[in-house]
């Protein structure tokens, strides 16, 4: 073999070796792919996804499925270049920079914990939206989320305490409690009326000066709901707020006679607030693929996601625009009966 041929052979081998090594080097990207779907009026692990106690419920059929996005990668488990390249050529997945999912100052565990909290909050909000749709009254309460270590409330107020009053004034919302505390001079005492379990207590807490000089006690609060019956939602290892609309529809379906689906397999997505407003979500393309693979023929789509959804919708999946919970219920009624308007996603 000539020297030139040997040089080319060695160079080619080195290029190939470097290419192989490079293909398995970790890269700061995340692969998003269609995740599992769960029928909110069905079961997971032989348990109902939505269980309602102490209230009459009605049988239903079909599916009202939430859809999810699975991800591969992240700061603690980075994908290699070869995996990223496969994702870039697969139309059913997306490859995005790592920082779009994991902020640089947050760990993967922190993201997972936040997703769990968002899922829990979305279940409560979805229940509130469903009860509003059905005109079933419930109460809003102010609860203690946590106390700040070393502040006066630490050791006096506890997480999950319901704050009924502050200085004898009804605690109608979080702002009322906060403003009443701030109205004090640092060093003065605030009297909280709380419910702890089944016990009613009056707890006096001294104030201290905050960074801006205002009085504070070191308590973080959140608004919570007290429903007239128990609604338990079981979805296993699923996080985030984007299943709110489908939870609400599942609750409405179970609490009303007849079948909201008309026996059809329907999937959808969207955040929801207590008034029933539907908000946009991420990963719409992957969620539609998951919906189609689950057998769904109709996909409830947040209005703000319609344009993107129209560009990526799989064949045979009908997109129905969902602006509000009430609108979604009306659209499903129209699909079932053949009467009325079914709002569609439109380009624009």
CSV table of C-alpha atoms in Angstrom, one decimal:
chain,number,residue,atom,x,y,z
A,1,UNK,CA,0.0,0.0,0.0
A,2,UNK,CA,1.3,3.4,-0.9
A,3,UNK,CA,2.1,6.0,1.7
A,4,UNK,CA,-0.7,8.3,0.3
A,5,UNK,CA,-3.3,5.5,0.5
A,6,UNK,CA,-2.2,4.6,4.0
A,7,UNK,CA,-2.5,8.3,5.0
A,8,UNK,CA,-6.0,8.5,3.6
A,9,UNK,CA,-7.0,5.2,5.3
A,10,UNK,CA,-5.8,6.4,8.7
A,11,UNK,CA,-7.4,9.8,8.2
A,12,UNK,CA,-10.7,8.2,7.2
A,13,UNK,CA,-10.6,5.9,10.2
A,14,UNK,CA,-9.9,8.9,12.5
A,15,UNK,CA,-12.8,10.9,11.1
A,16,UNK,CA,-15.1,7.9,11.5
A,17,UNK,CA,-13.9,7.3,15.0
A,18,UNK,CA,-14.4,11.0,15.9
A,19,UNK,CA,-17.9,10.9,14.3
A,20,UNK,CA,-18.9,7.8,16.3
A,21,UNK,CA,-17.5,9.3,19.6
A,22,UNK,CA,-19.2,12.6,18.8
A,23,UNK,CA,-22.6,10.9,18.2
A,24,UNK,CA,-22.6,9.6,21.7
A,25,UNK,CA,-21.6,12.9,23.4
A,26,UNK,CA,-24.3,14.5,25.6
A,27,UNK,CA,-25.9,17.6,24.2
A,28,UNK,CA,-28.1,20.2,26.0
A,29,UNK,CA,-31.3,19.4,24.2
A,30,UNK,CA,-34.6,17.7,25.2
A,31,UNK,CA,-36.7,15.4,23.0
A,32,UNK,CA,-40.5,15.9,23.4
A,33,UNK,CA,-42.6,13.0,22.2
A,34,UNK,CA,-46.3,11.9,22.5
A,35,UNK,CA,-47.0,10.7,26.0
A,36,UNK,CA,-49.7,8.5,27.4
A,37,UNK,CA,-53.4,9.5,27.4
A,38,UNK,CA,-55.8,8.9,30.3
A,39,UNK,CA,-59.6,8.7,30.0
A,40,UNK,CA,-60.9,11.0,32.7
A,41,UNK,CA,-64.2,9.1,32.8
A,42,UNK,CA,-62.4,5.8,32.8
A,43,UNK,CA,-59.9,4.0,35.1
A,44,UNK,CA,-56.2,3.9,35.8
A,45,UNK,CA,-54.9,0.8,37.5
A,46,UNK,CA,-58.5,-0.4,38.1
A,47,UNK,CA,-59.3,2.8,39.9
A,48,UNK,CA,-61.6,5.6,38.5
A,49,UNK,CA,-59.7,8.6,37.4
A,50,UNK,CA,-62.4,10.8,38.9
A,51,UNK,CA,-64.1,9.6,42.1
A,52,UNK,CA,-67.0,11.6,43.5
A,53,UNK,CA,-68.4,10.8,47.0
A,54,UNK,CA,-71.6,11.9,48.7
A,55,UNK,CA,-73.2,13.1,45.4
A,56,UNK,CA,-75.2,11.3,42.8
A,57,UNK,CA,-73.3,10.4,39.7
A,58,UNK,CA,-74.4,8.9,36.4
A,59,UNK,CA,-73.0,6.3,34.1
A,60,UNK,CA,-71.3,7.4,30.9
A,61,UNK,CA,-69.3,5.9,28.0
A,62,UNK,CA,-66.8,6.9,25.4
A,63,UNK,CA,-63.7,8.8,26.4
A,64,UNK,CA,-62.7,12.3,27.5
A,65,UNK,CA,-59.0,11.8,27.4
A,66,UNK,CA,-56.3,14.1,28.7
A,67,UNK,CA,-53.1,14.0,26.7
A,68,UNK,CA,-49.5,14.4,27.8
A,69,UNK,CA,-46.0,15.0,26.5
A,70,UNK,CA,-43.1,12.7,27.4
A,71,UNK,CA,-39.6,14.2,27.5
A,72,UNK,CA,-36.2,12.6,27.3
A,73,UNK,CA,-33.1,14.5,28.5
A,74,UNK,CA,-32.5,17.2,31.0
A,75,UNK,CA,-29.5,18.4,33.1
A,76,UNK,CA,-29.1,15.1,35.0
A,77,UNK,CA,-29.8,12.8,32.0
A,78,UNK,CA,-28.7,14.5,28.8
A,79,UNK,CA,-29.4,12.8,25.5
A,80,UNK,CA,-26.6,12.2,23.0
A,81,UNK,CA,-26.2,13.8,19.6
A,82,UNK,CA,-27.5,10.7,17.8
A,83,UNK,CA,-30.7,10.7,19.8
A,84,UNK,CA,-31.2,14.4,19.0
A,85,UNK,CA,-30.5,13.8,15.3
A,86,UNK,CA,-33.2,11.0,15.2
A,87,UNK,CA,-35.6,13.4,16.9
A,88,UNK,CA,-35.0,16.1,14.3
A,89,UNK,CA,-36.0,13.8,11.5
A,90,UNK,CA,-39.1,12.4,13.3
A,91,UNK,CA,-42.1,14.6,12.6
A,92,UNK,CA,-43.9,13.3,15.7
A,93,UNK,CA,-41.4,14.6,18.1
A,94,UNK,CA,-39.7,17.9,18.8
A,95,UNK,CA,-36.1,18.7,19.9
A,96,UNK,CA,-35.8,21.8,21.9
A,97,UNK,CA,-33.0,23.5,23.8
A,98,UNK,CA,-32.7,22.3,27.4
A,99,UNK,CA,-33.3,25.7,28.9
A,100,UNK,CA,-36.8,25.9,27.5
A,101,UNK,CA,-37.8,23.1,29.9
A,102,UNK,CA,-35.3,23.5,32.7
A,103,UNK,CA,-34.3,27.0,33.7
A,104,UNK,CA,-30.5,27.2,34.3
A,105,UNK,CA,-31.0,27.9,38.1
A,106,UNK,CA,-33.4,24.9,38.6
A,107,UNK,CA,-32.8,21.2,38.9
A,108,UNK,CA,-34.8,18.5,37.3
A,109,UNK,CA,-36.2,17.5,40.7
A,110,UNK,CA,-37.4,21.1,41.2
A,111,UNK,CA,-39.2,21.0,37.8
A,112,UNK,CA,-40.8,17.7,38.7
A,113,UNK,CA,-42.0,19.0,42.0
A,114,UNK,CA,-43.4,22.2,40.4
A,115,UNK,CA,-45.3,20.0,37.8
A,116,UNK,CA,-46.7,18.0,40.7
A,117,UNK,CA,-48.0,21.1,42.5
A,118,UNK,CA,-49.4,22.5,39.2
A,119,UNK,CA,-51.3,19.2,38.6
A,120,UNK,CA,-52.7,19.3,42.2
A,121,UNK,CA,-53.8,23.0,41.8
A,122,UNK,CA,-55.3,22.3,38.3
A,123,UNK,CA,-57.4,19.5,39.8
A,124,UNK,CA,-58.9,21.8,42.4
A,125,UNK,CA,-59.4,24.6,39.9
A,126,UNK,CA,-61.0,22.2,37.4
A,127,UNK,CA,-63.4,21.0,40.1
A,128,UNK,CA,-64.4,24.7,40.9
A,129,UNK,CA,-64.9,25.3,37.2
A,130,UNK,CA,-67.2,22.3,36.8
A,131,UNK,CA,-69.2,23.2,39.8
A,132,UNK,CA,-69.6,26.8,38.5
A,133,UNK,CA,-70.8,25.3,35.2
A,134,UNK,CA,-73.4,23.2,37.0
A,135,UNK,CA,-74.3,26.1,39.4
A,136,UNK,CA,-73.3,24.1,42.5
A,137,UNK,CA,-72.2,26.5,45.2
A,138,UNK,CA,-68.9,26.1,47.1
A,139,UNK,CA,-66.8,28.2,49.5
A,140,UNK,CA,-63.5,29.9,48.9
A,141,UNK,CA,-61.2,30.0,52.0
A,142,UNK,CA,-57.7,31.4,52.8
A,143,UNK,CA,-55.3,28.8,54.0
A,144,UNK,CA,-51.7,28.8,55.3
A,145,UNK,CA,-49.3,27.5,52.7
A,146,UNK,CA,-46.2,27.8,54.8
A,147,UNK,CA,-44.6,30.0,57.5
A,148,UNK,CA,-41.2,31.6,57.1
A,149,UNK,CA,-38.6,30.1,59.5
A,150,UNK,CA,-37.6,32.5,62.2
A,151,UNK,CA,-40.6,34.8,61.7
A,152,UNK,CA,-43.3,35.3,64.4
A,153,UNK,CA,-45.8,33.0,62.7
A,154,UNK,CA,-43.3,30.1,62.7
A,155,UNK,CA,-44.5,27.6,65.3
A,156,UNK,CA,-47.9,29.4,65.8
A,157,UNK,CA,-49.6,29.0,62.4
A,158,UNK,CA,-49.4,25.8,60.6
A,159,UNK,CA,-49.7,24.7,56.9
A,160,UNK,CA,-53.3,23.9,56.0
A,161,UNK,CA,-54.7,26.1,58.8
A,162,UNK,CA,-57.8,27.8,57.4
A,163,UNK,CA,-57.8,31.5,58.3
A,164,UNK,CA,-61.3,32.4,59.2
A,165,UNK,CA,-60.7,36.0,60.5
A,166,UNK,CA,-58.0,38.5,61.2
A,167,UNK,CA,-58.4,40.9,64.0
A,168,UNK,CA,-62.1,39.9,64.1
A,169,UNK,CA,-62.6,40.8,60.4
A,170,UNK,CA,-63.7,37.9,58.1
A,171,UNK,CA,-60.8,36.7,55.9
A,172,UNK,CA,-62.7,36.9,52.6
A,173,UNK,CA,-59.5,36.7,50.5
A,174,UNK,CA,-55.7,36.7,50.7
A,175,UNK,CA,-55.5,40.4,50.1
A,176,UNK,CA,-57.8,41.2,53.1
A,177,UNK,CA,-55.5,39.2,55.4
A,178,UNK,CA,-52.3,40.8,54.1
A,179,UNK,CA,-53.7,44.3,54.1
A,180,UNK,CA,-54.9,43.9,57.7
A,181,UNK,CA,-51.5,42.7,58.9
A,182,UNK,CA,-49.8,45.6,57.1
A,183,UNK,CA,-52.1,48.1,58.7
A,184,UNK,CA,-50.4,47.4,62.0
A,185,UNK,CA,-47.3,49.1,63.3
A,186,UNK,CA,-44.3,46.7,63.6
A,187,UNK,CA,-44.4,45.2,67.2
A,188,UNK,CA,-48.2,45.2,67.4
A,189,UNK,CA,-50.1,41.9,67.6
A,190,UNK,CA,-52.4,40.4,65.1
A,191,UNK,CA,-55.2,38.0,66.2
A,192,UNK,CA,-55.9,35.2,63.7
A,193,UNK,CA,-59.1,33.1,64.0
A,194,UNK,CA,-58.2,29.7,62.4
A,195,UNK,CA,-59.7,26.3,61.9
A,196,UNK,CA,-57.2,23.5,62.5
A,197,UNK,CA,-58.8,20.2,61.7
A,198,UNK,CA,-62.0,20.3,63.7
A,199,UNK,CA,-60.8,22.8,66.2
A,200,UNK,CA,-61.5,26.6,66.2
A,201,UNK,CA,-58.6,28.6,67.6
A,202,UNK,CA,-57.6,32.2,68.2
A,203,UNK,CA,-53.9,32.7,67.8
A,204,UNK,CA,-52.1,36.0,68.6
A,205,UNK,CA,-49.0,36.7,66.5
A,206,UNK,CA,-46.7,39.7,67.0
A,207,UNK,CA,-45.5,41.6,64.0
A,208,UNK,CA,-42.0,42.6,63.0
A,209,UNK,CA,-40.7,45.1,60.4
A,210,UNK,CA,-40.2,43.9,56.9
A,211,UNK,CA,-37.5,45.2,54.5
A,212,UNK,CA,-39.7,48.2,53.5
A,213,UNK,CA,-40.7,48.9,57.1
A,214,UNK,CA,-44.2,47.4,56.9
A,215,UNK,CA,-45.5,45.0,59.5
A,216,UNK,CA,-45.4,41.3,58.8
A,217,UNK,CA,-45.7,38.0,60.6
A,218,UNK,CA,-44.0,35.7,58.1
A,219,UNK,CA,-46.9,33.7,56.7
A,220,UNK,CA,-47.5,32.7,53.1
A,221,UNK,CA,-51.1,32.1,52.2
A,222,UNK,CA,-53.1,30.7,49.3
A,223,UNK,CA,-56.8,30.6,48.3
A,224,UNK,CA,-58.4,27.2,48.5
A,225,UNK,CA,-61.8,25.7,47.9
A,226,UNK,CA,-64.2,24.0,50.2
A,227,UNK,CA,-66.5,21.8,48.0
A,228,UNK,CA,-69.8,20.4,49.2
A,229,UNK,CA,-68.7,16.8,48.3
A,230,UNK,CA,-65.4,15.1,47.7
A,231,UNK,CA,-63.9,14.9,44.2
A,232,UNK,CA,-60.8,12.8,44.0
A,233,UNK,CA,-58.7,12.7,40.8
A,234,UNK,CA,-56.2,9.9,40.3
A,235,UNK,CA,-53.9,10.2,37.2
A,236,UNK,CA,-50.7,8.5,38.5
A,237,UNK,CA,-47.4,10.0,37.4
A,238,UNK,CA,-48.7,12.9,35.4
A,239,UNK,CA,-47.8,16.6,36.1
A,240,UNK,CA,-48.5,20.1,34.9
A,241,UNK,CA,-51.7,22.2,34.6
A,242,UNK,CA,-52.7,21.3,31.0
A,243,UNK,CA,-55.3,18.7,31.8
A,244,UNK,CA,-57.7,21.2,33.5
A,245,UNK,CA,-60.3,21.3,30.8
A,246,UNK,CA,-60.5,17.5,30.5
A,247,UNK,CA,-60.8,17.1,34.3
A,248,UNK,CA,-63.7,19.6,34.3
A,249,UNK,CA,-65.5,17.9,31.5
A,250,UNK,CA,-65.1,14.5,33.2
A,251,UNK,CA,-66.6,15.9,36.4
A,252,UNK,CA,-69.5,17.5,34.5
A,253,UNK,CA,-70.1,14.3,32.6
A,254,UNK,CA,-70.3,12.2,35.8
A,255,UNK,CA,-72.6,14.7,37.6
A,256,UNK,CA,-75.1,15.0,34.8
A,257,UNK,CA,-77.5,12.4,33.3
A,258,UNK,CA,-76.7,11.1,29.9
A,259,UNK,CA,-73.4,10.8,28.0
A,260,UNK,CA,-71.6,14.0,27.2
A,261,UNK,CA,-69.5,12.2,24.6
A,262,UNK,CA,-72.3,10.4,22.8
A,263,UNK,CA,-70.0,7.3,23.1
A,264,UNK,CA,-67.3,8.9,21.0
A,265,UNK,CA,-63.6,8.9,21.8
A,266,UNK,CA,-62.7,12.6,22.5
A,267,UNK,CA,-59.4,14.0,23.6
A,268,UNK,CA,-58.3,17.5,24.4
A,269,UNK,CA,-56.1,19.8,26.4
A,270,UNK,CA,-56.0,23.2,28.0
A,271,UNK,CA,-55.5,24.9,31.3
A,272,UNK,CA,-58.6,26.2,33.1
A,273,UNK,CA,-59.4,28.7,35.7
A,274,UNK,CA,-62.3,28.6,38.2
A,275,UNK,CA,-64.5,30.8,35.9
A,276,UNK,CA,-64.1,28.2,33.1
A,277,UNK,CA,-61.7,30.1,30.8
A,278,UNK,CA,-59.5,27.8,28.8
A,279,UNK,CA,-55.8,28.7,28.4
A,280,UNK,CA,-53.0,27.6,26.0
A,281,UNK,CA,-50.6,24.8,26.6
A,282,UNK,CA,-47.3,23.6,25.2
A,283,UNK,CA,-46.5,20.5,23.1
A,284,UNK,CA,-49.7,20.6,21.1
A,285,UNK,CA,-48.3,18.7,18.1
A,286,UNK,CA,-47.1,15.8,20.3
A,287,UNK,CA,-50.4,15.8,22.2
A,288,UNK,CA,-52.4,15.5,19.0
A,289,UNK,CA,-50.3,12.5,17.9
A,290,UNK,CA,-50.9,10.9,21.2
A,291,UNK,CA,-54.7,11.6,20.9
A,292,UNK,CA,-54.8,10.0,17.4
A,293,UNK,CA,-52.9,7.0,18.6
A,294,UNK,CA,-55.4,6.5,21.4
A,295,UNK,CA,-58.2,6.3,18.9
A,296,UNK,CA,-59.7,9.8,19.4
A,297,UNK,CA,-61.4,11.4,16.4
A,298,UNK,CA,-62.1,14.8,18.0
A,299,UNK,CA,-59.6,17.1,19.7
A,300,UNK,CA,-60.6,20.0,21.9
A,301,UNK,CA,-58.1,22.7,21.3
A,302,UNK,CA,-57.5,25.9,23.2
A,303,UNK,CA,-58.2,28.9,20.9
A,304,UNK,CA,-54.6,30.3,21.3
A,305,UNK,CA,-53.2,26.9,20.1
A,306,UNK,CA,-55.4,26.7,17.1
A,307,UNK,CA,-53.0,28.1,14.5
A,308,UNK,CA,-50.2,25.8,15.5
A,309,UNK,CA,-52.6,22.8,15.8
A,310,UNK,CA,-53.9,23.3,12.3
A,311,UNK,CA,-50.4,23.0,10.9
A,312,UNK,CA,-49.6,19.8,12.7
A,313,UNK,CA,-53.0,18.0,13.0
A,314,UNK,CA,-52.8,14.3,12.0
A,315,UNK,CA,-55.3,13.1,9.3
A,316,UNK,CA,-58.6,12.1,10.7
A,317,UNK,CA,-58.5,14.2,13.9
A,318,UNK,CA,-61.1,16.9,14.0
A,319,UNK,CA,-60.1,20.1,15.8
A,320,UNK,CA,-62.8,21.7,17.9
A,321,UNK,CA,-62.0,25.1,19.4
A,322,UNK,CA,-62.4,25.4,23.2
A,323,UNK,CA,-62.6,29.0,24.5
A,324,UNK,CA,-64.4,28.1,27.8
A,325,UNK,CA,-65.7,25.1,29.6
A,326,UNK,CA,-69.3,26.2,28.8
A,327,UNK,CA,-68.4,26.4,25.1
A,328,UNK,CA,-66.8,23.0,25.2
A,329,UNK,CA,-69.9,21.5,26.8
A,330,UNK,CA,-72.1,23.1,24.2
A,331,UNK,CA,-69.8,21.9,21.4
A,332,UNK,CA,-70.0,18.3,22.7
A,333,UNK,CA,-73.8,18.6,22.9
A,334,UNK,CA,-73.9,19.7,19.3
A,335,UNK,CA,-71.6,16.9,18.2
A,336,UNK,CA,-73.8,14.4,20.0
A,337,UNK,CA,-77.2,15.7,18.9
A,338,UNK,CA,-76.3,17.1,15.5
A,339,UNK,CA,-77.9,20.4,16.5
A,340,UNK,CA,-76.1,23.6,17.2
A,341,UNK,CA,-72.7,25.1,16.4
A,342,UNK,CA,-69.4,23.2,16.7
A,343,UNK,CA,-66.6,25.9,16.8
A,344,UNK,CA,-63.7,24.9,14.6
A,345,UNK,CA,-60.1,26.1,14.7
A,346,UNK,CA,-59.5,28.7,12.0
A,347,UNK,CA,-56.3,30.0,10.4
A,348,UNK,CA,-55.2,33.4,11.5
